[in-house]
Short mmCIF file of C-alpha atoms in Angstrom, two decimals:
data_model
loop_
_atom_site.label_atom_id
_atom_site.label_comp_id
_atom_site.label_asym_id
_atom_site.label_seq_id
_atom_site.Cartn_x
_atom_site.Cartn_y
_atom_site.Cartn_z
CA MET A 234 0.11 -0.13 -0.26
CA SER A 235 1.10 3.30 -0.50
CA ARG A 236 1.79 6.19 1.94
CA THR A 237 -1.38 8.01 0.97
CA PHE A 238 -3.94 5.58 1.53
CA HIS A 239 -5.19 5.50 5.10
CA ASN A 240 -8.68 3.51 4.63
CA ASN A 241 -10.14 6.79 5.93
CA ASP A 242 -9.36 6.27 9.39
CA GLY A 243 -7.87 9.77 9.80
CA HIS A 244 -11.16 11.68 9.09
CA ILE A 245 -13.08 13.09 11.98
CA ARG A 246 -16.98 13.61 12.09
CA VAL A 247 -18.32 16.41 14.27
CA ARG A 248 -22.03 16.28 14.91
CA GLY A 249 -23.64 19.62 15.55
CA VAL A 250 -25.61 19.71 19.21
CA ARG A 251 -28.77 21.57 18.73
CA LYS A 252 -29.37 23.87 21.56
CA ASP A 253 -32.04 25.41 22.84
CA PRO A 254 -33.30 29.14 21.34
CA PRO A 255 -32.63 32.00 23.25
CA ASP A 256 -34.99 32.96 25.55
CA LEU A 257 -36.12 36.17 23.92
CA ARG A 258 -38.00 37.24 26.91
CA ARG A 259 -35.47 37.65 29.20
CA LEU A 260 -33.22 39.09 26.43
CA ALA A 261 -36.06 41.80 26.38
CA ARG A 262 -35.98 41.90 30.00
CA ALA A 263 -32.66 42.91 30.07
CA LEU A 264 -32.24 45.28 26.90
CA ILE A 265 -35.40 46.96 28.85
CA ALA A 266 -33.08 47.17 31.48
CA LEU A 267 -30.40 48.68 30.24
CA ALA A 268 -32.49 51.29 28.12
CA GLU A 269 -34.07 52.25 31.47
CA ALA A 270 -30.18 52.26 33.06
CA GLN A 271 -29.15 54.82 29.98
CA ALA A 272 -31.79 56.94 30.24
CA GLU A 273 -31.99 57.70 34.03
CA THR A 274 -27.84 58.37 33.83
CA GLU A 275 -28.78 60.87 30.70
CA ALA A 276 -31.79 62.47 32.91
CA GLU A 277 -29.41 63.00 35.75
CA ALA A 278 -26.44 64.11 33.65
CA GLU A 279 -29.24 66.86 32.15
CA ALA A 280 -30.49 67.70 35.55
CA GLN A 281 -26.88 68.46 37.05
CA ALA A 282 -26.24 70.51 34.11
CA GLY A 283 -29.14 72.73 34.48
CA ILE A 284 -28.72 73.42 38.40
CA GLN A 285 -25.03 74.20 37.03
CA ALA A 286 -26.51 76.67 34.60
CA LYS A 287 -28.73 78.19 37.09
CA ALA A 288 -25.70 78.38 39.65
CA GLU A 289 -23.86 80.30 36.76
CA ILE A 290 -26.70 82.40 36.10
CA ARG A 291 -26.82 83.17 39.48
CA ALA A 292 -23.72 84.32 39.87
CA LYS A 293 -23.53 86.64 36.80
CA ARG A 294 -26.48 88.11 38.49
CA ASN A 295 -24.89 88.79 41.89
CA LYS A 296 -21.86 90.35 40.31
CA ALA A 297 -23.86 92.42 38.26
CA ILE A 298 -25.98 93.52 41.71
CA GLN A 299 -22.75 94.34 44.06
CA PRO A 300 -21.81 97.78 44.02
CA VAL A 301 -18.52 98.80 42.70
CA LYS A 302 -15.88 100.50 44.76
CA PRO A 303 -14.48 103.29 43.58
CA LEU A 304 -10.45 103.36 42.99
CA LYS A 305 -8.26 105.50 44.62
CA ASP A 306 -6.79 108.20 42.33
CA GLU A 307 -3.24 109.56 43.00
CA ASN A 308 -5.30 113.31 42.47
CA ASN A 309 -8.01 112.61 45.07
CA SER A 310 -8.19 114.71 47.62
CA ASP A 311 -6.95 112.78 50.50
CA ASN A 312 -3.54 113.78 48.87
CA GLN A 313 -4.25 117.56 48.87
CA GLY A 314 -4.35 118.02 52.76
CA ASP A 315 -0.77 116.74 52.76
CA ALA A 316 0.69 119.81 50.32
CA ALA A 317 -0.85 122.48 52.35
#
C-alpha cells in the first residue's frame, strides 16, 4: 500500500449539537433594563447640567448687583491735605 492511502481512518466527524433557542423574554427584559439605566443616567446628567447653568446665571446676576468700590486716584482729595 502507498503512504497516501489511509482507509479513511483519519477523518473526524463532528456533529452539531442542537441548542435551545434563546429566551427572548429574558433578553428583552435585560435590554429594557439597560435602556432604563441609560435613560436615568442621561436624565441625571441633564439635571446636573441644568443646576450648574442656573448657578452660573445666579453668580453673574450677583456680580452685576454688587456695588462697585471706587478706586483711589493719585489726584484724590486725600493727597491735597498733605500739600498744604
